[in-house]
Tab-separated table of C-alpha atoms in Angstrom:
chain	number	residue	atom	x	y	z
B	1	MET	CA	53.147	-95.734	36.014
B	2	ASN	CA	51.185	-96.135	39.572
B	3	ASP	CA	52.275	-97.735	42.382
B	4	HIS	CA	49.879	-99.368	44.080
B	5	ALA	CA	49.162	-102.682	45.992
B	6	TRP	CA	49.153	-104.682	43.159
B	7	HIS	CA	53.092	-103.196	42.550
B	8	ARG	CA	54.028	-103.718	46.134
B	9	THR	CA	53.081	-107.357	45.936
B	10	LEU	CA	56.208	-108.004	44.122
B	11	ASP	CA	58.123	-106.321	46.647
B	12	GLU	CA	56.704	-108.401	49.599
B	13	THR	CA	54.988	-105.491	51.337
B	14	PRO	CA	51.680	-106.657	52.403
B	15	VAL	CA	48.359	-105.273	50.639
B	16	LEU	CA	47.064	-103.212	53.314
B	17	HIS	CA	44.952	-99.883	52.149
B	18	ARG	CA	44.054	-96.913	54.592
B	19	ALA	CA	40.924	-96.405	54.676
B	20	GLY	CA	39.568	-93.949	51.769
B	21	CYS	CA	42.497	-95.194	49.620
B	22	ASP	CA	41.259	-94.750	46.156
B	23	ALA	CA	42.030	-98.666	45.450
B	24	VAL	CA	39.228	-99.574	47.697
B	25	LYS	CA	36.829	-97.051	47.107
B	26	HIS	CA	36.345	-96.517	43.410
B	27	PRO	CA	32.422	-95.247	42.855
B	28	GLY	CA	29.794	-96.776	41.269
B	29	ALA	CA	29.778	-99.574	39.229
B	30	LEU	CA	33.572	-100.963	40.543
B	31	SER	CA	33.165	-100.718	44.530
B	32	GLU	CA	31.101	-103.930	44.834
B	33	GLY	CA	34.307	-105.674	43.567
B	34	LEU	CA	36.968	-103.906	45.280
B	35	GLU	CA	35.244	-103.934	48.585
B	36	GLY	CA	36.053	-107.521	49.418
B	37	GLU	CA	37.310	-109.127	53.109
B	38	ALA	CA	40.594	-108.196	54.318
B	39	PRO	CA	43.108	-110.958	53.325
B	40	ASP	CA	44.040	-113.214	56.024
B	41	ILE	CA	47.930	-112.740	56.488
B	42	ASP	CA	48.923	-116.336	57.526
B	43	ALA	CA	47.397	-117.647	54.579
B	44	LEU	CA	48.954	-114.602	52.329
B	45	ALA	CA	52.744	-115.758	53.587
B	46	LYS	CA	52.549	-119.400	51.645
B	47	GLU	CA	52.221	-118.154	49.014
B	48	THR	CA	55.232	-118.022	46.701
B	49	ARG	CA	56.548	-114.728	44.493
B	50	ASP	CA	56.157	-117.306	41.339
B	51	GLU	CA	52.463	-117.608	42.107
B	52	ILE	CA	52.195	-113.851	41.968
B	53	ILE	CA	54.279	-113.873	38.162
B	54	ALA	CA	51.940	-116.928	36.990
B	55	TYR	CA	49.126	-114.798	38.208
B	56	GLY	CA	50.616	-111.662	36.331
B	57	LEU	CA	51.417	-113.375	33.287
B	58	ALA	CA	48.172	-115.018	32.920
B	59	VAL	CA	45.708	-111.984	33.550
B	60	ARG	CA	47.824	-109.466	30.907
B	61	PRO	CA	45.512	-110.439	28.135
B	62	ALA	CA	42.728	-109.804	29.830
B	63	TYR	CA	44.138	-106.387	30.723
B	64	ASP	CA	44.829	-105.624	27.164
B	65	LEU	CA	41.652	-106.323	26.041
B	66	LEU	CA	40.340	-104.375	28.677
B	67	LYS	CA	42.282	-101.675	27.994
B	68	ARG	CA	41.464	-101.343	24.710
B	69	LEU	CA	37.280	-101.975	25.205
B	70	LEU	CA	37.836	-98.721	27.023
B	71	GLY	CA	39.658	-96.900	24.153
B	72	GLN	CA	36.856	-98.090	21.885
B	73	TYR	CA	33.958	-97.407	24.248
B	74	ALA	CA	35.346	-93.838	24.775
B	75	GLY	CA	35.980	-93.411	21.394
B	76	LEU	CA	32.694	-94.015	20.500
B	77	LEU	CA	31.288	-91.229	22.747
B	78	VAL	CA	33.590	-88.426	21.608
B	79	LEU	CA	31.781	-89.597	17.949
B	80	ALA	CA	28.689	-89.435	19.568
B	81	TYR	CA	29.201	-85.935	21.580
B	82	GLY	CA	31.520	-84.198	19.706
B	83	SER	CA	31.109	-85.100	15.508
B	84	ARG	CA	27.704	-84.421	13.575
B	85	ARG	CA	27.935	-88.277	12.698
B	86	ARG	CA	24.229	-90.044	13.782
B	87	ASP	CA	26.111	-93.326	13.018
B	88	TYR	CA	28.985	-93.736	15.166
B	89	VAL	CA	28.466	-97.242	16.601
B	90	ASP	CA	29.809	-99.315	14.061
B	91	LEU	CA	27.732	-102.836	14.821
B	92	VAL	CA	30.529	-104.557	13.299
B	93	ILE	CA	33.285	-103.176	15.448
B	94	LEU	CA	30.223	-103.741	18.288
B	95	LYS	CA	30.281	-107.470	17.493
B	96	VAL	CA	33.903	-108.152	17.667
B	97	ALA	CA	33.800	-105.780	21.231
B	98	GLY	CA	31.156	-108.291	22.497
B	99	ASP	CA	33.688	-111.028	21.141
B	100	GLN	CA	36.929	-109.695	23.137
B	101	LEU	CA	34.455	-108.869	26.254
B	102	ARG	CA	33.580	-112.583	26.370
B	103	GLU	CA	37.555	-113.331	25.661
B	104	ALA	CA	38.373	-111.643	28.805
B	105	ALA	CA	35.740	-112.283	31.014
B	106	GLU	CA	36.825	-115.994	30.166
B	107	THR	CA	40.068	-115.310	31.229
B	108	LEU	CA	39.294	-114.079	34.248
B	109	GLY	CA	36.885	-116.722	35.273
B	110	GLY	CA	39.749	-118.926	34.466
B	111	LEU	CA	42.477	-117.614	36.588
B	112	ARG	CA	42.340	-118.669	40.425
B	113	PRO	CA	44.094	-115.388	41.798
B	114	PRO	CA	46.339	-115.627	44.908
B	115	ARG	CA	44.782	-114.370	47.704
B	116	ARG	CA	47.325	-111.691	47.970
B	117	VAL	CA	46.589	-110.023	44.042
B	118	GLN	CA	42.654	-110.939	44.814
B	119	ILE	CA	41.937	-107.351	44.998
B	120	HIS	CA	43.449	-106.690	41.407
B	121	HIS	CA	41.503	-109.937	39.835
B	122	ASP	CA	38.315	-108.307	41.142
B	123	ALA	CA	38.635	-104.871	40.076
B	124	LEU	CA	39.570	-106.129	36.542
B	125	ARG	CA	36.802	-108.303	37.159
B	126	SER	CA	34.556	-105.119	37.540
B	127	ALA	CA	35.800	-103.242	35.151
B	128	CYS	CA	34.911	-106.139	33.145
B	129	GLN	CA	31.445	-106.228	34.342
B	130	ALA	CA	30.775	-102.549	34.226
B	131	LEU	CA	32.232	-102.674	30.093
B	132	ALA	CA	29.512	-105.627	29.425
B	133	GLY	CA	26.858	-103.138	30.816
B	134	ILE	CA	27.995	-100.435	28.416
B	135	GLN	CA	28.406	-103.059	25.638
B	136	HIS	CA	24.507	-104.352	26.306
B	137	ARG	CA	23.376	-101.278	26.293
B	138	LEU	CA	25.161	-100.086	22.817
B	139	ALA	CA	23.763	-103.007	21.333
B	140	ALA	CA	20.430	-102.077	22.232
B	141	GLY	CA	20.641	-98.717	21.185
B	142	GLU	CA	20.173	-97.424	24.644
B	143	ILE	CA	22.629	-95.003	24.505
B	144	LYS	CA	20.803	-92.082	23.079
B	145	SER	CA	20.334	-89.250	24.955
B	146	ASP	CA	22.582	-86.924	26.580
B	147	ALA	CA	21.633	-88.464	30.176
B	148	ASP	CA	22.693	-91.837	28.578
B	149	LYS	CA	25.664	-91.035	27.092
B	150	ASP	CA	26.147	-88.956	30.977
B	151	ARG	CA	25.718	-92.683	32.724
B	152	ALA	CA	28.132	-94.342	30.296
B	153	HIS	CA	30.722	-91.778	30.918
B	154	ALA	CA	30.403	-92.268	33.950
B	155	ILE	CA	30.756	-96.085	34.242
B	156	LEU	CA	34.306	-95.801	32.128
B	157	LYS	CA	35.740	-93.237	34.027
B	158	THR	CA	35.646	-96.099	36.778
B	159	VAL	CA	37.160	-98.343	34.744
B	160	GLN	CA	39.618	-96.322	33.720
B	161	ASN	CA	40.568	-95.681	37.101
B	162	ALA	CA	40.539	-99.075	37.926
B	163	LEU	CA	42.583	-100.398	34.824
B	164	SER	CA	45.431	-97.523	35.871
B	165	GLN	CA	45.206	-99.194	39.640
B	166	ALA	CA	45.839	-102.164	37.892
B	167	SER	CA	48.915	-101.080	35.529
B	168	ASP	CA	51.896	-102.898	36.148
B	169	SER	CA	54.875	-102.302	33.909
B	170	ARG	CA	56.589	-105.309	35.037
B	171	PHE	CA	53.796	-107.338	33.257
B	172	ALA	CA	53.655	-105.048	30.112
B	173	MET	CA	50.544	-104.013	31.719
B	174	THR	CA	50.380	-100.015	30.930
B	175	MET	CA	47.781	-98.010	29.039
B	176	VAL	CA	49.786	-96.945	26.400
B	177	ASP	CA	51.904	-99.618	25.298
B	178	PHE	CA	55.423	-98.628	25.496
B	179	ARG	CA	57.124	-101.448	23.559
B	180	GLN	CA	56.316	-100.102	20.343
B	181	ALA	CA	55.479	-96.462	20.924
B	182	CYS	CA	56.870	-94.049	18.298
B	183	CYS	CA	58.355	-91.372	20.076
B	184	CYS	CA	60.380	-93.848	23.004
B	185	GLY	CA	62.434	-96.171	19.976
B	186	ALA	CA	65.472	-95.356	21.921
B	187	SER	CA	66.875	-97.030	25.190
B	188	ALA	CA	68.033	-95.005	28.103
F	1	MET	CA	52.374	-57.137	8.013
F	2	SER	CA	52.158	-60.501	10.256
F	3	ASP	CA	48.981	-61.502	12.721
F	4	TYR	CA	50.823	-64.010	14.660
F	5	SER	CA	53.360	-64.939	16.792
F	6	ILE	CA	54.959	-68.629	16.508
F	7	TRP	CA	57.188	-69.883	19.061
F	8	VAL	CA	58.130	-73.922	19.252
F	9	MET	CA	58.367	-74.337	23.208
F	10	GLU	CA	60.841	-77.155	23.795
F	11	TYR	CA	59.175	-79.517	27.326
F	12	CYS	CA	61.342	-82.173	27.594
F	13	ALA	CA	63.591	-84.704	25.115
F	14	VAL	CA	65.343	-87.553	24.550
F	15	GLU	CA	69.567	-87.605	24.177
F	16	ASN	CA	69.602	-90.277	21.897
F	17	TYR	CA	66.491	-90.981	19.617
F	18	HIS	CA	67.907	-93.505	16.810
F	19	LYS	CA	67.769	-91.811	13.244
F	20	SER	CA	66.305	-94.498	11.723
F	21	GLY	CA	63.031	-93.545	13.587
F	22	ILE	CA	63.180	-90.139	12.581
F	23	VAL	CA	64.395	-90.551	8.999
F	24	TYR	CA	62.661	-93.817	6.678
F	25	GLY	CA	65.470	-96.050	6.050
F	26	ALA	CA	68.558	-94.377	7.826
F	27	HIS	CA	69.470	-97.672	9.525
F	28	ASN	CA	72.669	-98.225	11.498
F	29	GLN	CA	73.183	-94.383	11.338
F	30	GLY	CA	73.374	-93.439	14.895
F	31	HIS	CA	71.595	-91.311	17.351
F	32	LYS	CA	70.265	-87.898	17.593
F	33	LYS	CA	68.888	-85.694	20.017
F	34	LEU	CA	64.751	-86.173	19.766
F	35	PRO	CA	63.341	-82.772	21.519
F	36	TYR	CA	59.768	-82.813	22.317
F	37	CYS	CA	57.890	-80.087	21.753
F	38	TYR	CA	54.577	-78.137	21.075
F	39	VAL	CA	53.885	-75.018	19.483
F	40	VAL	CA	52.410	-71.847	20.720
F	41	ILE	CA	50.519	-69.282	17.881
F	42	LYS	CA	49.944	-65.879	19.429
F	43	GLY	CA	47.386	-63.083	17.446
F	44	LYS	CA	44.560	-61.468	16.934
F	45	GLY	CA	43.350	-61.776	20.708
F	46	HIS	CA	44.151	-65.704	20.689
F	47	VAL	CA	46.607	-68.036	21.986
F	48	ALA	CA	47.068	-71.272	20.166
F	49	MET	CA	48.543	-74.487	21.001
F	50	VAL	CA	49.557	-77.252	18.448
F	51	ASP	CA	49.173	-80.065	20.534
F	52	VAL	CA	49.761	-80.077	23.810
F	53	GLY	CA	52.316	-82.502	25.220
F	54	TYR	CA	52.098	-85.501	27.623
F	55	ASN	CA	50.940	-85.740	31.373
F	56	ASN	CA	54.289	-86.838	33.624
F	57	LYS	CA	51.850	-87.730	36.757
F	58	ALA	CA	50.974	-90.871	34.170
F	59	TYR	CA	54.003	-91.447	31.738
F	60	GLY	CA	56.657	-89.341	33.304
F	61	LYS	CA	58.674	-92.268	35.463
F	62	HIS	CA	58.445	-94.536	32.997
F	63	LEU	CA	59.753	-92.700	29.758
F	64	GLY	CA	62.601	-91.775	31.869
F	65	ASP	CA	63.086	-95.040	33.377
F	66	LYS	CA	62.932	-97.095	30.294
F	67	PHE	CA	63.572	-94.440	27.139
F	68	GLY	CA	65.402	-91.735	28.390
F	69	VAL	CA	63.204	-88.659	28.067
F	70	THR	CA	64.464	-86.810	30.532
F	71	ASN	CA	63.769	-82.648	31.382
F	72	TRP	CA	60.168	-82.531	32.035
F	73	HIS	CA	58.601	-79.169	32.328
F	74	SER	CA	54.708	-78.156	33.023
F	75	PRO	CA	53.070	-76.000	30.455
F	76	ARG	CA	52.868	-73.666	33.283
F	77	GLU	CA	56.724	-72.964	33.272
F	78	VAL	CA	56.792	-74.005	29.805
F	79	LEU	CA	54.704	-70.940	28.880
F	80	SER	CA	55.597	-68.369	31.203
F	81	GLU	CA	58.739	-68.555	29.069
F	82	VAL	CA	56.701	-66.585	26.345
F	83	GLY	CA	54.940	-64.287	28.710
F	84	LEU	CA	51.337	-66.976	28.654
F	85	THR	CA	49.796	-69.363	30.918
F	86	PRO	CA	47.955	-72.466	30.268
F	87	GLU	CA	44.954	-70.464	31.033
F	88	ASP	CA	45.737	-68.286	28.246
F	89	VAL	CA	45.698	-70.724	25.611
F	90	ASP	CA	41.912	-70.740	23.652
F	91	SER	CA	42.355	-73.304	21.363
F	92	ALA	CA	44.394	-76.470	20.685
F	93	PHE	CA	45.296	-78.507	17.644
F	94	ILE	CA	45.518	-81.886	17.601
F	95	THR	CA	47.875	-83.145	14.967
F	96	HIS	CA	46.848	-86.853	15.911
F	97	ALA	CA	46.110	-89.130	19.085
F	98	HIS	CA	49.456	-90.211	19.843
F	99	PHE	CA	50.088	-89.732	24.145
F	100	ASP	CA	53.023	-87.176	23.714
F	101	HIS	CA	50.791	-84.666	21.461
F	102	PHE	CA	47.505	-84.918	23.054
F	103	GLY	CA	48.319	-86.645	26.356
F	104	ASN	CA	47.810	-83.326	28.546
F	105	VAL	CA	44.627	-81.507	27.973
F	106	GLU	CA	43.847	-81.279	31.122
F	107	ASP	CA	46.217	-78.782	31.873
F	108	PHE	CA	44.415	-76.261	29.290
F	109	PRO	CA	40.690	-75.744	30.801
F	110	ASN	CA	40.098	-72.875	28.637
F	111	ALA	CA	41.149	-74.193	25.061
F	112	HIS	CA	38.891	-75.608	22.416
F	113	PHE	CA	40.183	-78.622	21.223
F	114	TYR	CA	40.591	-79.554	17.352
F	115	ILE	CA	41.084	-83.292	16.514
F	116	GLN	CA	40.107	-85.483	12.967
F	117	GLU	CA	37.086	-87.518	13.253
F	118	ARG	CA	38.641	-89.685	11.349
F	119	GLU	CA	41.505	-89.821	14.455
F	120	ILE	CA	39.290	-91.300	16.766
F	121	SER	CA	36.763	-93.199	14.675
F	122	LYS	CA	40.241	-95.216	13.084
F	123	TRP	CA	41.665	-95.761	16.436
F	124	VAL	CA	38.454	-97.336	17.827
F	125	TRP	CA	38.800	-99.289	14.431
F	126	ALA	CA	42.335	-100.009	15.411
F	127	MET	CA	41.421	-101.721	18.975
F	128	SER	CA	38.642	-103.629	17.817
F	129	LEU	CA	41.641	-105.831	15.664
F	130	PRO	CA	42.322	-109.016	16.750
F	131	ASP	CA	46.216	-109.062	18.441
F	132	ARG	CA	48.384	-110.366	15.565
F	133	LEU	CA	47.319	-106.666	14.208
F	134	ARG	CA	47.858	-104.508	17.509
F	135	TRP	CA	51.106	-102.984	15.826
F	136	MET	CA	48.200	-100.396	14.527
F	137	MET	CA	47.438	-99.574	18.045
F	138	ILE	CA	50.835	-97.746	19.349
F	139	ALA	CA	51.178	-94.907	21.215
F	140	VAL	CA	47.786	-94.321	22.525
F	141	ASP	CA	46.317	-93.570	25.979
F	142	PRO	CA	42.442	-95.273	26.243
F	143	SER	CA	42.505	-92.191	28.888
F	144	ASP	CA	43.313	-90.518	26.775
F	145	ILE	CA	40.513	-90.905	24.655
F	146	LEU	CA	37.960	-90.862	27.631
F	147	ARG	CA	39.708	-87.561	28.065
F	148	GLY	CA	38.913	-86.502	25.167
F	149	VAL	CA	35.022	-88.161	26.166
F	150	ASP	CA	35.140	-84.969	28.635
F	151	LEU	CA	35.901	-82.359	26.347
F	152	ALA	CA	33.669	-82.772	23.965
F	153	LYS	CA	30.619	-82.866	26.675
F	154	GLU	CA	31.619	-79.765	27.611
F	155	GLY	CA	31.467	-78.654	24.301
F	156	ARG	CA	35.284	-78.122	24.010
F	157	LEU	CA	36.284	-80.660	21.219
F	158	THR	CA	35.541	-80.109	17.714
F	159	CYS	CA	36.061	-83.505	15.043
F	160	VAL	CA	36.500	-81.931	11.952
F	161	ASP	CA	36.190	-83.953	9.034
F	162	GLY	CA	38.718	-82.934	6.720
F	163	GLY	CA	39.962	-79.613	6.111
F	164	MET	CA	38.469	-76.787	7.925
F	165	SER	CA	39.697	-73.087	6.989
F	166	ASP	CA	39.896	-69.897	9.224
F	167	VAL	CA	39.840	-72.103	11.864
F	168	LEU	CA	40.909	-69.183	13.432
F	169	PRO	CA	41.366	-66.025	11.379
F	170	GLY	CA	44.332	-66.902	9.103
F	171	ILE	CA	44.626	-70.544	10.409
F	172	ASP	CA	43.582	-73.397	8.388
F	173	LEU	CA	43.636	-76.886	8.980
F	174	TYR	CA	44.720	-79.831	6.760
F	175	PRO	CA	44.249	-83.600	6.540
F	176	ALA	CA	46.891	-86.201	6.033
F	177	HIS	CA	45.191	-88.961	6.427
F	178	ASP	CA	46.698	-92.581	6.465
F	179	SER	CA	50.220	-91.163	6.944
F	180	HIS	CA	51.652	-91.554	10.280
F	181	THR	CA	48.685	-92.040	11.942
F	182	PHE	CA	45.022	-92.544	10.228
F	183	GLY	CA	43.323	-89.089	10.892
F	184	CYS	CA	46.613	-86.864	11.054
F	185	MET	CA	46.441	-83.271	10.363
F	186	TRP	CA	49.068	-79.955	9.825
F	187	VAL	CA	48.560	-76.435	10.216
F	188	HIS	CA	48.581	-73.638	8.223
F	189	VAL	CA	49.232	-69.901	9.338
F	190	ARG	CA	48.286	-67.650	6.835
F	191	ASN	CA	50.223	-64.939	8.537
F	192	ASP	CA	49.565	-62.050	5.991
F	193	GLY	CA	46.057	-63.039	5.930
F	194	ALA	CA	45.875	-63.204	2.621
F	195	GLN	CA	44.630	-66.828	0.870
F	196	ASN	CA	47.457	-67.338	-1.288
F	197	SER	CA	49.232	-66.117	1.486
F	198	LYS	CA	53.154	-64.971	0.552
F	199	ASP	CA	54.087	-65.473	4.301
F	200	GLY	CA	52.649	-68.743	5.635
F	201	TRP	CA	53.883	-71.013	8.292
F	202	ILE	CA	53.464	-74.715	8.565
F	203	LEU	CA	53.310	-77.076	11.628
F	204	ALA	CA	53.837	-80.450	10.536
F	205	GLY	CA	53.225	-82.419	13.892
F	206	ASP	CA	54.768	-85.401	13.222
F	207	LEU	CA	54.322	-85.768	9.860
F	208	VAL	CA	57.807	-84.535	9.663
F	209	TYR	CA	60.400	-84.399	12.373
F	210	ASP	CA	63.367	-83.244	10.603
F	211	PHE	CA	64.758	-80.912	8.013
F	212	ALA	CA	66.167	-84.096	6.208
F	213	ASN	CA	62.029	-85.238	5.619
F	214	LEU	CA	62.390	-82.580	3.368
F	215	GLU	CA	65.244	-82.377	1.778
F	216	GLY	CA	67.198	-85.896	2.109
F	217	ASP	CA	69.837	-86.171	0.527
F	218	GLY	CA	68.968	-87.584	-2.917
F	219	ASP	CA	72.504	-88.956	-4.451
F	220	VAL	CA	70.957	-92.325	-4.972
F	221	VAL	CA	68.326	-91.527	-7.185
F	222	GLY	CA	70.712	-88.502	-8.817
F	223	VAL	CA	68.914	-85.938	-7.339
F	224	GLU	CA	70.216	-82.971	-5.297
F	225	THR	CA	67.696	-82.999	-2.161
F	226	MET	CA	63.898	-85.415	-2.194
F	227	TYR	CA	61.395	-86.631	0.235
F	228	THR	CA	62.530	-89.000	2.202
F	229	PRO	CA	59.283	-89.984	5.010
F	230	VAL	CA	59.867	-90.189	8.465
F	231	GLY	CA	60.131	-93.754	10.241
F	232	LEU	CA	57.271	-94.493	11.195
F	233	ALA	CA	53.723	-94.806	9.320
F	234	VAL	CA	50.425	-96.577	10.074
F	235	GLY	CA	49.363	-95.662	7.147
F	236	SER	CA	52.017	-95.456	4.191
F	237	GLN	CA	55.028	-93.466	3.295
F	238	MET	CA	53.726	-92.732	-0.406
F	239	ASN	CA	51.012	-90.652	1.820
F	240	LEU	CA	53.565	-89.338	3.745
F	241	LEU	CA	55.021	-87.957	1.008
F	242	LEU	CA	52.109	-87.025	-0.409
F	243	SER	CA	51.517	-84.701	2.500
F	244	TYR	CA	54.726	-82.934	2.046
F	245	GLU	CA	54.390	-82.165	-1.259
F	246	GLU	CA	51.171	-80.711	-0.346
F	247	MET	CA	53.059	-78.274	2.124
F	248	MET	CA	56.004	-77.601	0.387
F	249	LYS	CA	52.871	-76.336	-2.479
F	250	THR	CA	51.066	-74.507	-0.229
F	251	VAL	CA	54.251	-72.646	1.424
F	252	ASP	CA	55.902	-72.220	-2.785
F	253	TYR	CA	58.613	-75.243	-1.420
F	254	GLU	CA	59.918	-72.784	0.463
F	255	ALA	CA	61.216	-75.943	2.672
F	256	ARG	CA	62.460	-73.619	6.244
F	257	ARG	CA	58.315	-72.835	6.288
F	258	VAL	CA	57.626	-76.108	7.266
F	259	ILE	CA	58.423	-76.648	10.980
F	260	PRO	CA	59.325	-79.994	12.101
F	261	ILE	CA	58.826	-79.628	16.027
F	262	HIS	CA	61.209	-82.703	16.540
F	263	GLU	CA	64.100	-80.859	15.036
F	264	GLU	CA	66.942	-79.777	16.787
F	265	ARG	CA	68.452	-77.938	14.322
F	266	LEU	CA	65.540	-75.476	14.402
F	267	LYS	CA	67.990	-73.074	16.094
F	268	ASP	CA	69.985	-73.137	12.787
F	269	THR	CA	67.580	-71.359	11.165
F	270	PHE	CA	65.772	-69.615	14.095
F	271	PRO	CA	66.234	-67.458	16.325
F	272	SER	CA	66.414	-69.107	19.890
F	273	ARG	CA	67.136	-69.660	23.149
F	274	ILE	CA	67.976	-71.849	26.275
F	275	THR	CA	66.006	-71.254	29.236
F	276	LYS	CA	66.995	-71.565	33.223
F	277	ASN	CA	65.523	-74.913	32.732
F	278	ASN	CA	67.667	-76.374	30.058
F	279	LEU	CA	64.679	-76.430	27.807
F	280	ARG	CA	65.250	-74.215	24.119
F	281	VAL	CA	62.402	-71.839	22.923
F	282	THR	CA	62.427	-71.193	19.094
F	283	GLN	CA	60.955	-68.161	17.331
F	284	ILE	CA	59.533	-68.402	14.003
F	285	CYS	CA	57.829	-65.173	13.109
F	286	LEU	CA	56.833	-62.027	15.628
F	287	ALA	CA	53.512	-60.416	14.925
F	288	ASP	CA	53.471	-56.605	14.419
F	289	GLY	CA	53.679	-54.938	17.694
F	290	GLU	CA	55.287	-58.228	20.111
F	291	THR	CA	58.546	-57.854	21.507
F	292	SER	CA	61.280	-60.901	21.211
F	293	LYS	CA	61.084	-63.917	23.209
F	294	VAL	CA	64.392	-65.045	22.378
F	295	THR	CA	66.557	-61.787	22.700
F	296	GLY	CA	66.963	-58.211	24.305
F	297	GLU	CA	65.621	-58.482	27.991
F	298	ALA	CA	63.825	-62.145	27.188
F	299	ALA	CA	67.375	-63.353	26.756
F	300	MET	CA	69.023	-61.204	29.645
F	301	THR	CA	66.244	-62.114	31.784
F	302	ASP	CA	67.258	-65.806	31.350
F	303	ALA	CA	70.897	-65.529	31.656
F	304	GLU	CA	70.484	-63.984	35.063
């Protein structure tokens, strides 16, 4: 698992990123959301651990949805590149994906994250927006040429990077859901 | 005449895995060691893998802390025990997309990967399902699927639709759909090159975890042995059993020719050795002209 700013907040360490840190340097669609203002240290001190925990629990459903959407769009691209199928875009799945995107966006929009974890929220919101762009292009039949696919692939990579950064096993926000992974059924 | 050498390479292990995960219905029967392995097939100018393990950077700490998965070593360290490097691998047959089988494609830069198309398309479907059905999404990392896009873009991924003969000379892929996962497959090595091989080996992936899956105790129904499926089926236990029957039929019902990669007791059936990293190398068969990697000089080197 990663050990990024979001994780350290619970360990009472301020969220400070050195210049060039991956957490504030995502390329492409996510960069806007991640280059926010520096946190106000005085305000941060007033935030309690409970607020951060409440945020973590509330944001998890959105994280889960975004992770699943990433998997769906990536899978569609695998089929687009790697199989002989031309009907790789399943319209029913696409409709469900649209619903999932809306749900994730609503969940994120309804949260007021503690300032200390604002960057976490911003990253997920940017990921959501980036995925919405993919959804729109798929639904409009605009991902056909290799150049279209390459562009979508690049966006999905930035989303994957953001989700990896946002992962935290303490909130069961992990790229693999280890709560039910088959080869890991025994506790240490 | 044998065309290929086959080695089962342990790359980490869970010391205490619950038996009910290995054999369906074996509740309250304790735990046993579950080695995590992949298979190396070498011969006819090729080096192939059956599955590629997982990347410790991504999962290692969590697996170690929470689930007792220990002693992970990189493919470079593991393959060196049979005189190979990850760069030597030209083909990789992915039996299914669980993270511990498909989670390390980046370590094999020259490999062409094969996976069932259905394994991808049904994961896409499963990830679209509502939360109440999310059990069906277990053990898959969307990041691995995204790395699959990289492979596909580079022309290094073939999505196989069903069976595929002679993917390499004398090596066939068989689907086992809706069994352990949606698009599982197994690998048959016809080591004499004959269509009706008398020297075939089956690499079963997670369709078979343990000898007990193929030769379970049949007392309960008054027979000596019977098939008993693995504990986990996203598809059905029936499809697992039917895949066992197809595997066994393919090797004339000689159970030792079906290789369960999570089976610690492979060492009781095939020659093996423990490496300096405390990992087991099991030698299933040797191609003509190949030297043993578990006895003689290899074992002596290991003992030094």
